[in-house]
Structures are given as C-alpha cells and as structure tokens.
Amino acid sequence: MLKKLWAVLRPTVLWSHHRGSWQYDVICALILAFIFLTPRTFFGDQPRTPVAAEIEPLGDDPATLVFVVDANVVDETPADELTPRLERMLSKRKGHKLSVVDVQPAPAREDAPRSYLVYARP
C-alpha cells in the first residue's frame, strides 16, 4: 500500500513532472495559491517603520526637528549612551550635527510597532 502511494507521490515530491503536463500545472497553481492567498499574519509579517524617520513638527518652534525612532534603538541602549547614539544616528541621517533635546514615547497604536519621538536641534 505504501509503495503504491509513494509511486504516486514520488514525482510530485521530487518535482519530476514535465513542463506543460497537467500535474506540473497543478503544482504551480498550488504554489501560487499558497503565496497569494496566505494571510500576512500567518507568518507574523508586519510592516516595519524605518529606524528613524523625520516627521513634520507641529509645534511653535520650527527649529526643532522631530524624528520617529524605532523602539529597538531606544530599548536596547543603556541610558547613559542613549543621547550620544541618537545624536550620531540622526546627524548621519540629516548630514549635519544635531543635538537631541528630548525623547518621548510615541502615542501607541494597535497596528504599529512601538516607537519614540526624538526632538533635536541643529
């Protein structure tokens, strides 16, 4: 019984059907169906924000730049190294020296990963 089952499944498992055969077309259709019909949450795949992205400041001070920084950058850095690390990262991103003024948690949303608002001045 198992030999007969293996004789039927062997060409499919070893991908030995010829192109253009109906078996080959069925296997390709199953693969494409899996790719396009599997929901994103099945793999835990979620959109990620970049490590640091500049956003438009909403306050009265146009000289202060506001960045959204990924929580991994802030959480994994010791407190005494946080400000210099953020200053190096943001200065490299902007192309000129920046000084970090404040770091605050960003308002939480269910569909977005945690992040922090970093206020910096040139």
Tab-separated table of N, CA and C in Angstrom:
chain	number	residue	atom	x	y	z
A	1	MET	N	0.810	-1.188	0.000
A	1	MET	CA	0.000	0.000	0.000
A	1	MET	C	0.860	1.262	0.000
A	2	LEU	N	1.864	1.317	0.898
A	2	LEU	CA	2.735	2.482	0.962
A	2	LEU	C	3.570	2.624	-0.310
A	3	LYS	N	3.940	1.501	-0.917
A	3	LYS	CA	4.716	1.569	-2.164
A	3	LYS	C	3.892	2.202	-3.278
A	4	LYS	N	2.614	1.865	-3.344
A	4	LYS	CA	1.744	2.453	-4.364
A	4	LYS	C	1.553	3.954	-4.116
A	5	LEU	N	1.356	4.324	-2.846
A	5	LEU	CA	1.208	5.739	-2.506
A	5	LEU	C	2.480	6.503	-2.844
A	6	TRP	N	3.644	5.924	-2.513
A	6	TRP	CA	4.915	6.584	-2.834
A	6	TRP	C	5.107	6.679	-4.353
A	7	ALA	N	4.674	5.683	-5.093
A	7	ALA	CA	4.806	5.714	-6.553
A	7	ALA	C	3.980	6.858	-7.140
A	8	VAL	N	2.859	7.187	-6.504
A	8	VAL	CA	2.026	8.284	-6.977
A	8	VAL	C	2.605	9.638	-6.541
A	9	LEU	N	3.078	9.728	-5.303
A	9	LEU	CA	3.563	10.995	-4.759
A	9	LEU	C	5.018	11.311	-5.131
A	10	ARG	N	5.797	10.315	-5.481
A	10	ARG	CA	7.228	10.499	-5.753
A	10	ARG	C	7.498	11.558	-6.831
A	11	PRO	N	6.840	11.523	-7.985
A	11	PRO	CA	7.115	12.548	-8.999
A	11	PRO	C	6.771	13.965	-8.528
A	12	THR	N	5.746	14.070	-7.689
A	12	THR	CA	5.376	15.385	-7.185
A	12	THR	C	6.397	15.887	-6.173
A	13	VAL	N	6.800	15.028	-5.248
A	13	VAL	CA	7.762	15.420	-4.223
A	13	VAL	C	9.113	15.738	-4.861
A	14	LEU	N	9.522	14.975	-5.815
A	14	LEU	CA	10.827	15.184	-6.458
A	14	LEU	C	10.750	16.117	-7.664
A	15	TRP	N	9.568	16.651	-7.924
A	15	TRP	CA	9.345	17.636	-8.995
A	15	TRP	C	9.846	17.087	-10.340
A	16	SER	N	9.416	15.892	-10.681
A	16	SER	CA	9.891	15.275	-11.917
A	16	SER	C	8.860	15.272	-13.047
A	17	HIS	N	7.762	15.996	-12.864
A	17	HIS	CA	6.792	16.116	-13.959
A	17	HIS	C	7.348	17.062	-15.012
A	18	HIS	N	7.023	16.797	-16.260
A	18	HIS	CA	7.499	17.636	-17.367
A	18	HIS	C	6.693	18.923	-17.436
A	19	ARG	N	7.365	19.995	-17.850
A	19	ARG	CA	6.669	21.273	-18.012
A	19	ARG	C	5.565	21.112	-19.046
A	20	GLY	N	4.452	21.709	-18.767
A	20	GLY	CA	3.319	21.624	-19.689
A	20	GLY	C	2.375	20.488	-19.377
A	21	SER	N	2.785	19.561	-18.505
A	21	SER	CA	1.857	18.489	-18.130
A	21	SER	C	0.848	19.027	-17.126
A	22	TRP	N	-0.279	18.375	-17.012
A	22	TRP	CA	-1.305	18.868	-16.110
A	22	TRP	C	-0.856	18.783	-14.654
A	23	GLN	N	-0.031	17.783	-14.339
A	23	GLN	CA	0.463	17.658	-12.968
A	23	GLN	C	1.370	18.851	-12.605
A	24	TYR	N	2.220	19.235	-13.535
A	24	TYR	CA	3.111	20.380	-13.331
A	24	TYR	C	2.287	21.651	-13.141
A	25	ASP	N	1.258	21.818	-13.949
A	25	ASP	CA	0.401	22.997	-13.836
A	25	ASP	C	-0.341	23.027	-12.495
A	26	VAL	N	-0.786	21.881	-12.016
A	26	VAL	CA	-1.477	21.824	-10.730
A	26	VAL	C	-0.522	22.195	-9.597
A	27	ILE	N	0.706	21.688	-9.633
A	27	ILE	CA	1.680	22.016	-8.590
A	27	ILE	C	1.976	23.516	-8.596
A	28	CYS	N	2.167	24.090	-9.772
A	28	CYS	CA	2.430	25.536	-9.872
A	28	CYS	C	1.237	26.344	-9.360
A	29	ALA	N	0.033	25.912	-9.686
A	29	ALA	CA	-1.157	26.620	-9.217
A	29	ALA	C	-1.275	26.546	-7.693
A	30	LEU	N	-0.943	25.400	-7.115
A	30	LEU	CA	-0.978	25.274	-5.659
A	30	LEU	C	0.056	26.185	-4.996
A	31	ILE	N	1.241	26.264	-5.574
A	31	ILE	CA	2.275	27.151	-5.024
A	31	ILE	C	1.835	28.606	-5.116
A	32	LEU	N	1.309	29.014	-6.248
A	32	LEU	CA	0.845	30.395	-6.403
A	32	LEU	C	-0.324	30.698	-5.476
A	33	ALA	N	-1.215	29.741	-5.312
A	33	ALA	CA	-2.334	29.942	-4.388
A	33	ALA	C	-1.820	30.127	-2.964
A	34	PHE	N	-0.832	29.347	-2.575
A	34	PHE	CA	-0.252	29.497	-1.238
A	34	PHE	C	0.387	30.869	-1.076
A	35	ILE	N	1.118	31.323	-2.070
A	35	ILE	CA	1.804	32.620	-1.987
A	35	ILE	C	0.802	33.756	-1.868
A	36	PHE	N	-0.208	33.769	-2.715
A	36	PHE	CA	-1.109	34.909	-2.782
A	36	PHE	C	-2.305	34.844	-1.830
A	37	LEU	N	-2.677	33.670	-1.381
A	37	LEU	CA	-3.868	33.550	-0.541
A	37	LEU	C	-3.554	33.390	0.946
A	38	THR	N	-2.293	33.155	1.299
A	38	THR	CA	-1.925	33.028	2.705
A	38	THR	C	-1.918	34.415	3.336
A	39	PRO	N	-2.644	34.631	4.423
A	39	PRO	CA	-2.664	35.960	5.043
A	39	PRO	C	-1.308	36.317	5.646
A	40	ARG	N	-1.029	37.613	5.667
A	40	ARG	CA	0.251	38.117	6.170
A	40	ARG	C	0.476	37.709	7.628
A	41	THR	N	-0.595	37.642	8.389
A	41	THR	CA	-0.456	37.326	9.808
A	41	THR	C	-0.025	35.884	10.046
A	42	PHE	N	-0.195	35.006	9.068
A	42	PHE	CA	0.220	33.619	9.200
A	42	PHE	C	1.716	33.527	9.487
A	43	PHE	N	2.516	34.409	8.895
A	43	PHE	CA	3.960	34.402	9.070
A	43	PHE	C	4.424	35.419	10.108
A	44	GLY	N	3.500	36.170	10.699
A	44	GLY	CA	3.892	37.200	11.654
A	44	GLY	C	4.538	38.380	10.969
A	45	ASP	N	4.289	38.547	9.687
A	45	ASP	CA	4.899	39.618	8.913
A	45	ASP	C	4.080	40.890	9.078
A	46	GLN	N	4.714	41.935	9.573
A	46	GLN	CA	4.058	43.216	9.755
A	46	GLN	C	4.931	44.300	9.133
A	47	PRO	N	4.321	45.348	8.638
A	47	PRO	CA	5.131	46.432	8.094
A	47	PRO	C	5.987	47.053	9.195
A	48	ARG	N	7.202	47.401	8.856
A	48	ARG	CA	8.112	47.997	9.826
A	48	ARG	C	8.406	49.438	9.460
A	49	THR	N	8.453	50.275	10.482
A	49	THR	CA	8.866	51.645	10.250
A	49	THR	C	10.380	51.661	10.117
A	50	PRO	N	10.923	52.616	9.398
A	50	PRO	CA	12.378	52.694	9.350
A	50	PRO	C	12.925	53.006	10.745
A	51	VAL	N	14.220	52.783	10.940
A	51	VAL	CA	14.835	53.001	12.245
A	51	VAL	C	14.611	54.438	12.712
A	52	ALA	N	14.743	55.397	11.803
A	52	ALA	CA	14.480	56.799	12.148
A	52	ALA	C	13.890	57.488	10.933
A	53	ALA	N	12.798	58.191	11.129
A	53	ALA	CA	12.157	58.932	10.039
A	53	ALA	C	11.776	60.312	10.561
A	54	GLU	N	12.079	61.338	9.781
A	54	GLU	CA	11.738	62.695	10.185
A	54	GLU	C	10.264	62.948	9.890
A	55	ILE	N	9.603	63.616	10.826
A	55	ILE	CA	8.213	63.982	10.610
A	55	ILE	C	8.091	65.493	10.721
A	56	GLU	N	7.024	66.010	10.219
A	56	GLU	CA	6.790	67.457	10.214
A	56	GLU	C	6.465	67.917	11.631
A	57	PRO	N	7.222	68.893	12.173
A	57	PRO	CA	6.915	69.369	13.532
A	57	PRO	C	5.594	70.132	13.553
A	58	LEU	N	4.831	69.920	14.598
A	58	LEU	CA	3.536	70.571	14.721
A	58	LEU	C	3.556	71.715	15.733
A	59	GLY	N	4.660	71.876	16.449
A	59	GLY	CA	4.734	72.884	17.493
A	59	GLY	C	5.041	74.267	16.950
A	60	ASP	N	5.237	75.197	17.882
A	60	ASP	CA	5.508	76.585	17.525
A	60	ASP	C	6.966	76.819	17.152
A	61	ASP	N	7.868	75.893	17.480
A	61	ASP	CA	9.289	76.090	17.258
A	61	ASP	C	9.725	75.368	15.974
A	62	PRO	N	9.885	76.079	14.854
A	62	PRO	CA	10.264	75.411	13.608
A	62	PRO	C	11.712	74.939	13.599
A	63	ALA	N	12.534	75.401	14.540
A	63	ALA	CA	13.933	74.976	14.584
A	63	ALA	C	14.091	73.566	15.144
A	64	THR	N	13.121	73.094	15.889
A	64	THR	CA	13.190	71.756	16.470
A	64	THR	C	12.704	70.737	15.444
A	65	LEU	N	13.548	69.759	15.178
A	65	LEU	CA	13.205	68.676	14.256
A	65	LEU	C	12.640	67.515	15.064
A	66	VAL	N	11.654	66.832	14.515
A	66	VAL	CA	11.026	65.707	15.208
A	66	VAL	C	11.259	64.455	14.375
A	67	PHE	N	11.740	63.390	15.039
A	67	PHE	CA	12.002	62.114	14.389
A	67	PHE	C	11.218	61.026	15.101
A	68	VAL	N	10.764	60.047	14.337
A	68	VAL	CA	10.186	58.833	14.905
A	68	VAL	C	11.276	57.782	14.843
A	69	VAL	N	11.631	57.242	16.005
A	69	VAL	CA	12.731	56.275	16.101
A	69	VAL	C	12.170	54.946	16.578
A	70	ASP	N	12.625	53.866	15.934
A	70	ASP	CA	12.201	52.521	16.287
A	70	ASP	C	12.532	52.223	17.745
A	71	ALA	N	11.646	51.536	18.435
A	71	ALA	CA	11.830	51.253	19.856
A	71	ALA	C	13.063	50.401	20.123
A	72	ASN	N	13.461	49.563	19.178
A	72	ASN	CA	14.642	48.724	19.384
A	72	ASN	C	15.892	49.557	19.612
A	73	VAL	N	15.985	50.698	18.970
A	73	VAL	CA	17.155	51.562	19.132
A	73	VAL	C	17.203	52.106	20.551
A	74	VAL	N	16.051	52.501	21.076
A	74	VAL	CA	15.986	53.123	22.401
A	74	VAL	C	16.033	52.070	23.500
A	75	ASP	N	15.300	50.986	23.352
A	75	ASP	CA	15.189	49.988	24.415
A	75	ASP	C	16.491	49.240	24.679
A	76	GLU	N	17.274	48.964	23.654
A	76	GLU	CA	18.483	48.159	23.816
A	76	GLU	C	19.717	48.992	24.164
A	77	THR	N	19.567	50.300	24.288
A	77	THR	CA	20.695	51.171	24.569
A	77	THR	C	20.676	51.586	26.033
A	78	PRO	N	21.819	51.469	26.724
A	78	PRO	CA	21.867	51.950	28.110
A	78	PRO	C	21.561	53.441	28.174
A	79	ALA	N	20.998	53.890	29.283
A	79	ALA	CA	20.542	55.274	29.425
A	79	ALA	C	21.662	56.289	29.208
A	80	ASP	N	22.888	55.973	29.676
A	80	ASP	CA	23.979	56.936	29.537
A	80	ASP	C	24.506	57.034	28.106
A	81	GLU	N	24.216	56.046	27.268
A	81	GLU	CA	24.677	56.067	25.879
A	81	GLU	C	23.577	56.464	24.896
A	82	LEU	N	22.368	56.656	25.399
A	82	LEU	CA	21.227	56.897	24.521
A	82	LEU	C	21.350	58.199	23.737
A	83	THR	N	21.594	59.306	24.413
A	83	THR	CA	21.659	60.603	23.736
A	83	THR	C	22.785	60.647	22.702
A	84	PRO	N	24.028	60.231	23.047
A	84	PRO	CA	25.080	60.255	22.011
A	84	PRO	C	24.768	59.355	20.816
A	85	ARG	N	24.181	58.192	21.079
A	85	ARG	CA	23.858	57.285	19.978
A	85	ARG	C	22.806	57.905	19.061
A	86	LEU	N	21.747	58.466	19.646
A	86	LEU	CA	20.715	59.112	18.836
A	86	LEU	C	21.286	60.304	18.071
A	87	GLU	N	22.155	61.094	18.700
A	87	GLU	CA	22.753	62.234	18.011
A	87	GLU	C	23.591	61.782	16.818
A	88	ARG	N	24.392	60.713	16.992
A	88	ARG	CA	25.201	60.196	15.870
A	88	ARG	C	24.307	59.691	14.746
A	89	MET	N	23.268	58.921	15.114
A	89	MET	CA	22.384	58.334	14.109
A	89	MET	C	21.632	59.414	13.333
A	90	LEU	N	21.069	60.383	14.036
A	90	LEU	CA	20.287	61.421	13.371
A	90	LEU	C	21.174	62.386	12.596
A	91	SER	N	22.370	62.681	13.119
A	91	SER	CA	23.304	63.551	12.392
A	91	SER	C	23.740	62.887	11.092
A	92	LYS	N	23.989	61.606	11.148
A	92	LYS	CA	24.372	60.879	9.931
A	92	LYS	C	23.222	60.893	8.921
A	93	ARG	N	22.000	60.736	9.416
A	93	ARG	CA	20.839	60.730	8.530
A	93	ARG	C	20.596	62.086	7.891
A	94	LYS	N	20.742	63.169	8.666
A	94	LYS	CA	20.488	64.519	8.152
A	94	LYS	C	21.685	65.110	7.414
A	95	GLY	N	22.888	64.651	7.723
A	95	GLY	CA	24.073	65.173	7.045
A	95	GLY	C	24.714	66.347	7.762
A	96	HIS	N	24.208	66.719	8.927
A	96	HIS	CA	24.839	67.769	9.736
A	96	HIS	C	24.576	67.475	11.214
A	97	LYS	N	25.335	68.125	12.086
A	97	LYS	CA	25.291	67.876	13.525
A	97	LYS	C	23.944	68.258	14.119
A	98	LEU	N	23.390	67.354	14.916
A	98	LEU	CA	22.140	67.604	15.627
A	98	LEU	C	22.337	67.305	17.110
A	99	SER	N	21.622	68.036	17.950
A	99	SER	CA	21.635	67.802	19.397
A	99	SER	C	20.243	67.340	19.823
A	100	VAL	N	20.197	66.224	20.531
A	100	VAL	CA	18.912	65.692	20.999
A	100	VAL	C	18.441	66.524	22.187
A	101	VAL	N	17.205	67.005	22.112
A	101	VAL	CA	16.616	67.823	23.162
A	101	VAL	C	15.767	66.966	24.093
A	102	ASP	N	14.972	66.034	23.520
A	102	ASP	CA	14.036	65.255	24.328
A	102	ASP	C	13.711	63.947	23.616
A	103	VAL	N	13.411	62.914	24.404
A	103	VAL	CA	12.969	61.616	23.873
A	103	VAL	C	11.698	61.242	24.630
A	104	GLN	N	10.604	61.006	23.880
A	104	GLN	CA	9.316	60.659	24.484
A	104	GLN	C	8.710	59.467	23.755
A	105	PRO	N	7.963	58.608	24.467
A	105	PRO	CA	7.263	57.516	23.774
A	105	PRO	C	6.205	58.087	22.832
A	106	ALA	N	6.119	57.529	21.644
A	106	ALA	CA	5.098	57.955	20.684
A	106	ALA	C	3.746	57.410	21.121
A	107	PRO	N	2.669	58.092	20.772
A	107	PRO	CA	1.339	57.556	21.101
A	107	PRO	C	1.178	56.151	20.514
A	108	ALA	N	0.691	55.233	21.317
A	108	ALA	CA	0.589	53.828	20.896
A	108	ALA	C	-0.607	53.610	19.988
A	109	ARG	N	-0.386	52.792	18.959
A	109	ARG	CA	-1.462	52.337	18.075
A	109	ARG	C	-1.379	50.826	18.009
A	110	GLU	N	-2.516	50.187	17.872
A	110	GLU	CA	-2.533	48.725	17.836
A	110	GLU	C	-1.839	48.159	16.612
A	111	ASP	N	-1.944	48.836	15.475
A	111	ASP	CA	-1.417	48.295	14.230
A	111	ASP	C	0.015	48.727	13.942
A	112	ALA	N	0.664	49.442	14.871
A	112	ALA	CA	2.018	49.927	14.622
A	112	ALA	C	2.944	49.460	15.740
A	113	PRO	N	4.208	49.190	15.398
A	113	PRO	CA	5.154	48.817	16.445
A	113	PRO	C	5.458	50.015	17.336
A	114	ARG	N	5.960	49.746	18.531
A	114	ARG	CA	6.303	50.821	19.450
A	114	ARG	C	7.414	51.685	18.858
A	115	SER	N	7.356	52.970	19.155
A	115	SER	CA	8.391	53.887	18.681
A	115	SER	C	8.482	55.069	19.643
A	116	TYR	N	9.483	55.898	19.425
A	116	TYR	CA	9.719	57.057	20.267
A	116	TYR	C	9.831	58.307	19.408
A	117	LEU	N	9.378	59.418	19.963
A	117	LEU	CA	9.549	60.716	19.313
A	117	LEU	C	10.829	61.329	19.870
A	118	VAL	N	11.740	61.710	18.965
A	118	VAL	CA	13.000	62.308	19.367
A	118	VAL	C	13.008	63.729	18.829
A	119	TYR	N	13.180	64.695	19.720
A	119	TYR	CA	13.234	66.098	19.345
A	119	TYR	C	14.703	66.507	19.309
A	120	ALA	N	15.127	67.128	18.193
A	120	ALA	CA	16.528	67.518	18.040
A	120	ALA	C	16.614	68.898	17.436
A	121	ARG	N	17.738	69.558	17.720
A	121	ARG	CA	18.007	70.900	17.172
A	121	ARG	C	19.340	70.874	16.442
A	122	PRO	N	19.442	71.669	15.381
A	122	PRO	CA	20.735	71.760	14.680
A	122	PRO	C	21.781	72.484	15.515
